[in-house]
Amino acid sequence: MKWHLSREQELPLWVADMDFKVPPTVVSGLQKRVAGAFYPYTYAWPSIREAFASWCKTNQKWDPLQGDFLLAPGLLTALMAALQAYTAVGEGVIVQAPVYGPFFSIPKRLGRTLMVNQLLASETQAHGQFSYQIDFEDFEKHCRAGAKAFVLCSPHNPVGRVWTQSELQTLGELCRRYKLWLIVDEIHADMIAEGQQFVASAHMLAEGLFDAQRTLVLQAPSKTFNIPGIGCGLAWSLAMEPVRELRACLSDLSMGSINILAMNACENAYLNGQAWFDEVKQVVDQNANMLSAHQLEAWPNLRIAHREGSFLTWIDCKRQMEKVGMEDEQWNRHIREKAKVFLSPGTYFGIGGEGHVRLNLGCTEANLLQALARLDRVFS
């Protein structure tokens, strides 16, 4: 999709998948499974959970073998089913904007009341970077107004924050106090920038800082191993009831069965994808450093959000847009037509996304260098 929806001679650095071939173990596993010529109804065999647990113990410092676990046809499918299972039509769902577009569309489609807790951008101009903080006072206002669920993006897409334990603890306390369901999207949990520490929701649950009876954690191999087209999501809770309710809802929606090839790819990636992932992460970190250095040297009117997690970068273009006298729609068209680079428009990410673009660092060094040279035409 990323390449096919791009125009001729246009470099696509928008949708969040990477330009790297998947781990060889995924390819060989699928080839073997297909050659078996037997594709029955199936269920999530225990070895998948064991493979996921092995990965999480090594890379995220928690153990999914505790609590309850299920597979879904995708993370967004699990999110949609969770909101349907845990909330009723008209009840409030809190999201933190700017954020991944489906966080807005899914609650609305389900008839829930969307409550936006806008993240606060810092004013610092240090080294051409800025960051975001949580407006806890506004968050609590939504809680008091009757919110029933909160969808947390951790690490956050698109602003790149990896939330600290202190921030997560405050959110957990508010959710417990007001009896909110906490649904945590941790799809970018593995791609953490050098020097940052990801705090897994499982850690918060183990410490009693999240309410186990009202917390669901969602992950997927799609971002980590570049297999978003495979379709496989993982849902986990420390208590049994959240997963039981989710499993029943998925079954009612005829979404309880997982594609056998997706399960095969998921298991092989978690079991044998470590070396591949380590190499890809190194490339992403190098690309992030290259982008930051180039911005400081060539793009004085732009600010880049300090990247703590994900392979995505959030760029504040407002000063440059003001300089050239353009609004969002015209600005994004200008980037594509003059620079021939396709970036994600900030408006896709809702309130607070105006005047921003998102750039995908999951590409080759050569493609990033070419993109930077082209973007100089509009950013310098």
Short mmCIF file of C-alpha atoms in Angstrom, two decimals:
data_model
loop_
_atom_site.label_atom_id
_atom_site.label_comp_id
_atom_site.label_asym_id
_atom_site.label_seq_id
_atom_site.Cartn_x
_atom_site.Cartn_y
_atom_site.Cartn_z
CA MET A 1 0.00 0.00 0.00
CA LYS A 2 2.78 2.40 0.92
CA TRP A 3 4.40 2.16 -2.49
CA HIS A 4 1.37 1.48 -4.68
CA LEU A 5 -0.56 4.52 -3.46
CA SER A 6 2.42 6.76 -4.07
CA ARG A 7 2.77 8.70 -7.27
CA GLU A 8 5.38 8.13 -9.93
CA GLN A 9 8.92 8.90 -8.71
CA GLU A 10 7.56 9.70 -5.23
CA LEU A 11 9.31 8.41 -2.10
CA PRO A 12 6.74 7.07 0.39
CA LEU A 13 7.61 7.69 4.04
CA TRP A 14 4.08 7.68 5.39
CA VAL A 15 2.16 4.53 6.46
CA ALA A 16 3.81 2.68 9.37
CA ASP A 17 5.42 -0.35 7.81
CA MET A 18 9.08 -0.75 6.95
CA ASP A 19 10.97 -1.32 3.71
CA PHE A 20 12.88 -4.36 4.97
CA LYS A 21 12.29 -7.99 4.04
CA VAL A 22 10.78 -9.93 6.94
CA PRO A 23 12.88 -12.31 9.09
CA PRO A 24 14.01 -15.37 7.08
CA THR A 25 12.48 -17.62 9.74
CA VAL A 26 9.04 -16.20 8.89
CA VAL A 27 9.52 -16.94 5.19
CA SER A 28 10.80 -20.49 5.73
CA GLY A 29 8.06 -21.23 8.25
CA LEU A 30 5.33 -20.11 5.86
CA GLN A 31 6.86 -22.06 2.99
CA LYS A 32 6.86 -25.21 5.09
CA ARG A 33 3.29 -24.65 6.28
CA VAL A 34 2.00 -24.01 2.74
CA ALA A 35 3.83 -27.04 1.37
CA GLY A 36 1.97 -29.18 3.91
CA ALA A 37 -1.23 -28.61 1.86
CA PHE A 38 -3.43 -28.86 4.95
CA TYR A 39 -5.22 -25.73 6.20
CA PRO A 40 -7.83 -26.72 8.81
CA TYR A 41 -9.87 -24.81 11.36
CA THR A 42 -7.55 -24.17 14.25
CA TYR A 43 -7.02 -22.35 17.52
CA ALA A 44 -4.09 -20.56 19.18
CA TRP A 45 -1.81 -23.45 20.01
CA PRO A 46 0.13 -23.10 23.32
CA SER A 47 3.54 -22.83 21.65
CA ILE A 48 2.59 -19.39 20.27
CA ARG A 49 2.07 -18.05 23.78
CA GLU A 50 5.37 -19.63 24.83
CA ALA A 51 7.16 -17.97 21.90
CA PHE A 52 5.60 -14.60 22.75
CA ALA A 53 6.53 -15.07 26.41
CA SER A 54 10.13 -15.85 25.53
CA TRP A 55 10.30 -12.69 23.44
CA CYS A 56 8.73 -10.48 26.09
CA LYS A 57 10.94 -11.81 28.89
CA THR A 58 14.04 -10.91 26.85
CA ASN A 59 12.93 -7.64 25.26
CA GLN A 60 10.27 -6.16 27.56
CA LYS A 61 11.04 -7.74 30.95
CA TRP A 62 7.64 -9.32 31.65
CA ASP A 63 6.06 -12.76 31.46
CA PRO A 64 2.84 -13.32 29.44
CA LEU A 65 2.56 -16.87 30.85
CA GLN A 66 0.96 -15.28 33.90
CA GLY A 67 -2.64 -14.16 33.52
CA ASP A 68 -4.77 -14.88 30.44
CA PHE A 69 -4.06 -14.52 26.73
CA LEU A 70 -5.72 -14.75 23.31
CA LEU A 71 -4.98 -14.17 19.64
CA ALA A 72 -7.14 -11.91 17.47
CA PRO A 73 -7.15 -11.24 13.71
CA GLY A 74 -5.35 -7.96 14.44
CA LEU A 75 -4.71 -5.40 17.16
CA LEU A 76 -7.39 -3.00 15.91
CA THR A 77 -9.87 -5.88 15.75
CA ALA A 78 -9.10 -6.62 19.41
CA LEU A 79 -9.43 -2.93 20.31
CA MET A 80 -12.81 -2.67 18.61
CA ALA A 81 -14.07 -5.83 20.30
CA ALA A 82 -12.76 -4.68 23.70
CA LEU A 83 -14.63 -1.38 23.49
CA GLN A 84 -17.76 -3.25 22.46
CA ALA A 85 -17.33 -5.72 25.33
CA TYR A 86 -16.48 -3.25 28.10
CA THR A 87 -18.57 -0.17 27.22
CA ALA A 88 -22.11 0.63 26.06
CA VAL A 89 -23.45 2.91 23.34
CA GLY A 90 -23.17 6.54 24.43
CA GLU A 91 -20.54 5.93 27.10
CA GLY A 92 -17.34 7.96 27.03
CA VAL A 93 -13.97 6.78 25.72
CA ILE A 94 -10.86 8.89 26.39
CA VAL A 95 -8.07 9.13 23.80
CA GLN A 96 -4.96 11.32 23.88
CA ALA A 97 -4.51 13.45 20.77
CA PRO A 98 -2.73 13.75 18.47
CA VAL A 99 -2.96 9.99 18.07
CA TYR A 100 -3.32 7.19 15.53
CA GLY A 101 -6.48 7.86 13.49
CA PRO A 102 -8.47 4.67 14.32
CA PHE A 103 -8.46 5.68 17.98
CA PHE A 104 -11.01 8.31 16.90
CA SER A 105 -12.93 6.36 14.27
CA ILE A 106 -13.46 3.08 16.17
CA PRO A 107 -15.23 4.57 19.24
CA LYS A 108 -17.33 6.79 16.97
CA ARG A 109 -18.31 3.85 14.75
CA LEU A 110 -19.40 1.95 17.86
CA GLY A 111 -21.57 4.87 18.99
CA ARG A 112 -19.39 5.74 21.97
CA THR A 113 -18.79 9.35 23.06
CA LEU A 114 -15.25 10.39 22.17
CA MET A 115 -13.42 12.38 24.87
CA VAL A 116 -10.15 13.96 23.76
CA ASN A 117 -7.38 14.54 26.30
CA GLN A 118 -5.03 16.71 24.25
CA LEU A 119 -1.32 16.21 24.89
CA LEU A 120 0.64 19.36 25.72
CA ALA A 121 3.56 20.25 23.47
CA SER A 122 6.56 21.80 25.19
CA GLU A 123 7.73 25.23 24.11
CA THR A 124 11.42 24.41 24.31
CA GLN A 125 13.48 25.16 21.23
CA ALA A 126 16.56 23.31 22.54
CA HIS A 127 18.40 21.57 19.71
CA GLY A 128 15.39 22.02 17.44
CA GLN A 129 13.36 19.45 19.38
CA PHE A 130 10.25 19.43 21.53
CA SER A 131 8.24 16.91 23.52
CA TYR A 132 4.76 16.21 24.86
CA GLN A 133 3.32 15.89 28.34
CA ILE A 134 -0.02 14.61 29.64
CA ASP A 135 -2.61 17.13 30.82
CA PHE A 136 -3.72 15.22 33.91
CA GLU A 137 -6.13 17.94 35.03
CA ASP A 138 -8.02 17.70 31.73
CA PHE A 139 -7.86 13.90 31.88
CA GLU A 140 -9.55 13.89 35.28
CA LYS A 141 -12.26 16.26 33.99
CA HIS A 142 -13.19 13.61 31.43
CA CYS A 143 -13.16 10.96 34.15
CA ARG A 144 -15.57 13.02 36.27
CA ALA A 145 -17.74 13.62 33.20
CA GLY A 146 -18.51 9.90 33.03
CA ALA A 147 -15.85 8.25 30.89
CA LYS A 148 -15.96 4.45 31.00
CA ALA A 149 -12.76 3.56 29.14
CA PHE A 150 -9.37 4.99 28.25
CA VAL A 151 -7.35 3.85 25.24
CA LEU A 152 -3.65 4.46 25.94
CA CYS A 153 -1.05 4.41 23.18
CA SER A 154 2.23 3.27 24.77
CA PRO A 155 4.70 4.05 23.20
CA HIS A 156 2.74 6.84 21.62
CA ASN A 157 2.11 7.13 17.89
CA PRO A 158 2.81 9.69 16.44
CA VAL A 159 4.56 11.85 19.07
CA GLY A 160 7.14 9.22 20.00
CA ARG A 161 6.76 9.36 23.80
CA VAL A 162 7.68 6.38 25.97
CA TRP A 163 5.67 7.08 29.10
CA THR A 164 7.51 7.01 32.42
CA GLN A 165 6.44 4.89 35.35
CA SER A 166 5.37 8.05 37.17
CA GLU A 167 3.10 9.11 34.29
CA LEU A 168 1.64 5.62 33.99
CA GLN A 169 1.08 5.41 37.73
CA THR A 170 -0.92 8.65 37.72
CA LEU A 171 -3.04 7.41 34.81
CA GLY A 172 -3.55 4.11 36.60
CA GLU A 173 -4.64 5.84 39.79
CA LEU A 174 -7.19 7.96 37.93
CA CYS A 175 -8.56 4.96 36.04
CA ARG A 176 -8.92 3.00 39.29
CA ARG A 177 -10.51 5.93 41.16
CA TYR A 178 -13.14 6.52 38.47
CA LYS A 179 -13.53 2.84 37.52
CA LEU A 180 -12.37 3.23 33.91
CA TRP A 181 -11.40 0.34 31.70
CA LEU A 182 -7.77 0.79 30.63
CA ILE A 183 -6.98 -0.61 27.18
CA VAL A 184 -3.28 -0.27 26.32
CA ASP A 185 -1.98 -0.42 22.75
CA GLU A 186 1.68 -1.50 23.04
CA ILE A 187 2.24 -2.30 19.36
CA HIS A 188 5.47 -0.22 19.30
CA ALA A 189 6.79 -1.67 22.58
CA ASP A 190 9.89 -3.23 21.04
CA MET A 191 11.20 -0.29 18.99
CA ILE A 192 12.60 1.81 21.85
CA ALA A 193 15.25 4.46 21.18
CA GLU A 194 18.71 4.19 22.69
CA GLY A 195 18.78 5.43 26.28
CA GLN A 196 15.03 5.03 26.83
CA GLN A 197 13.28 2.49 29.04
CA PHE A 198 9.88 1.04 28.12
CA VAL A 199 7.64 0.40 31.13
CA ALA A 200 5.31 -2.48 30.26
CA SER A 201 1.73 -2.39 31.50
CA ALA A 202 2.40 -5.86 32.89
CA HIS A 203 4.97 -4.32 35.22
CA MET A 204 2.39 -1.78 36.42
CA LEU A 205 -0.09 -4.61 37.01
CA ALA A 206 2.46 -6.69 38.90
CA GLU A 207 3.13 -3.72 41.19
CA GLY A 208 -0.59 -3.18 41.75
CA LEU A 209 -0.43 0.21 40.01
CA PHE A 210 -3.04 -0.72 37.39
CA ASP A 211 -6.39 -2.34 38.21
CA ALA A 212 -6.05 -5.95 37.04
CA GLN A 213 -9.81 -6.41 36.73
CA ARG A 214 -10.12 -3.49 34.30
CA THR A 215 -6.90 -3.56 32.25
CA LEU A 216 -6.29 -5.15 28.86
CA VAL A 217 -2.93 -5.09 27.07
CA LEU A 218 -2.72 -5.32 23.26
CA GLN A 219 0.38 -6.16 21.24
CA ALA A 220 1.20 -7.59 17.81
CA PRO A 221 4.21 -8.82 15.83
CA SER A 222 3.31 -6.53 12.93
CA LYS A 223 5.50 -3.49 13.70
CA THR A 224 8.32 -5.42 15.35
CA PHE A 225 8.84 -7.83 12.45
CA ASN A 226 7.32 -5.83 9.57
CA ILE A 227 4.41 -8.19 8.95
CA PRO A 228 1.32 -5.92 9.21
CA GLY A 229 -0.27 -7.64 6.21
CA ILE A 230 -0.28 -10.98 8.05
CA GLY A 231 -3.05 -10.01 10.49
CA CYS A 232 -2.36 -11.17 14.04
CA GLY A 233 -2.92 -9.40 17.36
CA LEU A 234 -2.31 -10.51 20.93
CA ALA A 235 -4.43 -9.58 23.95
CA TRP A 236 -3.35 -10.22 27.55
CA SER A 237 -4.61 -9.47 31.02
CA LEU A 238 -3.32 -10.37 34.47
CA ALA A 239 -6.86 -11.20 35.58
CA MET A 240 -8.93 -13.76 33.69
CA GLU A 241 -12.20 -11.86 33.27
CA PRO A 242 -11.07 -9.14 30.78
CA VAL A 243 -9.83 -11.74 28.29
CA ARG A 244 -12.89 -13.94 28.84
CA GLU A 245 -15.18 -11.02 27.97
CA LEU A 246 -13.06 -10.15 24.94
CA ARG A 247 -13.01 -13.76 23.74
CA ALA A 248 -16.81 -13.96 23.97
CA CYS A 249 -17.22 -10.71 22.04
CA LEU A 250 -14.83 -11.81 19.28
CA SER A 251 -16.72 -15.09 19.01
CA ASP A 252 -20.05 -13.26 18.73
CA LEU A 253 -18.57 -11.16 15.92
CA SER A 254 -17.28 -14.29 14.13
CA MET A 255 -13.73 -13.07 14.69
CA GLY A 256 -12.57 -15.71 17.14
CA SER A 257 -10.72 -17.82 14.58
CA ILE A 258 -7.17 -16.90 13.53
CA ASN A 259 -5.63 -17.52 10.13
CA ILE A 260 -3.30 -20.52 10.39
CA LEU A 261 -0.59 -18.83 8.30
CA ALA A 262 -0.74 -15.73 10.51
CA MET A 263 -0.20 -17.87 13.61
CA ASN A 264 2.71 -19.62 11.90
CA ALA A 265 4.37 -16.31 11.04
CA CYS A 266 3.74 -14.92 14.53
CA GLU A 267 5.32 -17.90 16.28
CA ASN A 268 8.36 -18.09 14.01
CA ALA A 269 9.00 -14.35 14.29
CA TYR A 270 8.96 -14.36 18.09
CA LEU A 271 11.04 -17.53 18.31
CA ASN A 272 13.79 -16.72 15.82
CA GLY A 273 13.53 -13.06 14.84
CA GLN A 274 15.87 -11.53 17.42
CA ALA A 275 18.97 -11.10 15.24
CA TRP A 276 16.88 -9.64 12.41
CA PHE A 277 15.17 -7.20 14.77
CA ASP A 278 18.42 -6.08 16.37
CA GLU A 279 19.81 -5.22 12.93
CA VAL A 280 16.68 -3.34 11.89
CA LYS A 281 16.58 -1.40 15.16
CA GLN A 282 20.17 -0.29 14.58
CA VAL A 283 19.23 1.03 11.13
CA VAL A 284 16.24 2.92 12.54
CA ASP A 285 18.36 4.50 15.30
CA GLN A 286 20.97 5.55 12.74
CA ASN A 287 18.27 7.03 10.52
CA ALA A 288 16.86 8.99 13.48
CA ASN A 289 20.30 10.44 14.22
CA MET A 290 20.75 11.34 10.56
CA LEU A 291 17.40 13.11 10.44
CA SER A 292 18.10 15.08 13.64
CA ALA A 293 21.50 16.22 12.39
CA HIS A 294 20.06 17.26 9.04
CA GLN A 295 17.23 19.19 10.67
CA LEU A 296 19.64 21.17 12.82
CA GLU A 297 21.79 22.01 9.82
CA ALA A 298 19.21 22.64 7.11
CA TRP A 299 15.71 23.15 8.54
CA PRO A 300 15.83 26.05 11.05
CA ASN A 301 12.07 26.62 11.03
CA LEU A 302 11.16 23.02 11.85
CA ARG A 303 11.05 21.21 15.19
CA ILE A 304 11.25 17.45 15.61
CA ALA A 305 9.56 15.70 18.52
CA HIS A 306 12.17 13.97 20.67
CA ARG A 307 11.96 10.33 19.61
CA GLU A 308 11.76 7.91 22.53
CA GLY A 309 10.01 5.04 20.78
CA SER A 310 8.68 3.67 17.44
CA PHE A 311 10.24 3.99 13.98
CA LEU A 312 8.25 7.17 13.31
CA THR A 313 9.12 10.85 13.69
CA TRP A 314 6.73 13.73 14.37
CA ILE A 315 7.69 17.08 12.82
CA ASP A 316 6.30 20.52 13.67
CA CYS A 317 6.14 22.57 10.45
CA LYS A 318 4.06 25.52 11.67
CA ARG A 319 6.80 28.16 11.48
CA GLN A 320 7.76 27.12 7.95
CA MET A 321 4.11 27.02 6.90
CA GLU A 322 3.62 30.53 8.25
CA LYS A 323 6.72 31.68 6.41
CA VAL A 324 5.42 30.44 3.05
CA GLY A 325 1.78 31.32 3.81
CA MET A 326 0.21 27.86 3.58
CA GLU A 327 -2.45 25.97 5.50
CA ASP A 328 -2.43 22.21 6.09
CA GLU A 329 -4.04 20.94 2.90
CA GLN A 330 -1.97 23.18 0.66
CA TRP A 331 1.20 22.44 2.64
CA ASN A 332 0.86 18.68 2.34
CA ARG A 333 0.12 18.98 -1.36
CA HIS A 334 3.17 21.24 -1.71
CA ILE A 335 5.44 18.61 -0.07
CA ARG A 336 4.22 15.87 -2.41
CA GLU A 337 4.35 17.94 -5.58
CA LYS A 338 7.61 19.84 -5.05
CA ALA A 339 9.67 17.43 -2.93
CA LYS A 340 8.05 14.25 -4.29
CA VAL A 341 8.01 12.75 -0.79
CA PHE A 342 4.82 11.29 0.68
CA LEU A 343 4.53 11.97 4.44
CA SER A 344 1.56 11.37 6.73
CA PRO A 345 -0.43 14.61 7.19
CA GLY A 346 -0.71 15.68 10.81
CA THR A 347 -4.45 16.23 10.51
CA TYR A 348 -4.92 12.44 10.25
CA PHE A 349 -3.96 12.30 13.94
CA GLY A 350 -6.73 14.61 15.09
CA ILE A 351 -6.66 17.58 17.46
CA GLY A 352 -3.14 18.94 17.84
CA GLY A 353 -1.98 17.41 14.56
CA GLU A 354 -2.46 20.59 12.57
CA GLY A 355 0.79 21.96 11.17
CA HIS A 356 2.64 18.66 11.59
CA VAL A 357 3.74 15.72 9.46
CA ARG A 358 4.87 12.20 10.38
CA LEU A 359 7.94 10.68 8.74
CA ASN A 360 8.70 6.95 8.66
CA LEU A 361 12.30 6.02 9.56
CA GLY A 362 11.84 2.35 8.64
CA CYS A 363 13.65 2.67 5.34
CA THR A 364 17.11 2.21 3.88
CA GLU A 365 19.79 4.82 4.51
CA ALA A 366 19.90 5.51 0.77
CA ASN A 367 16.17 6.24 0.62
CA LEU A 368 16.33 8.50 3.67
CA LEU A 369 19.26 10.46 2.22
CA GLN A 370 17.35 10.93 -1.01
CA ALA A 371 14.24 12.01 0.89
CA LEU A 372 16.19 14.55 2.95
CA ALA A 373 17.67 16.08 -0.19
CA ARG A 374 14.22 16.36 -1.73
CA LEU A 375 12.64 17.79 1.43
CA ASP A 376 15.24 20.54 1.45
CA ARG A 377 13.18 22.03 -1.41
CA VAL A 378 10.30 22.77 0.96
CA PHE A 379 11.73 22.67 4.49
CA SER A 380 14.85 24.86 4.10
#
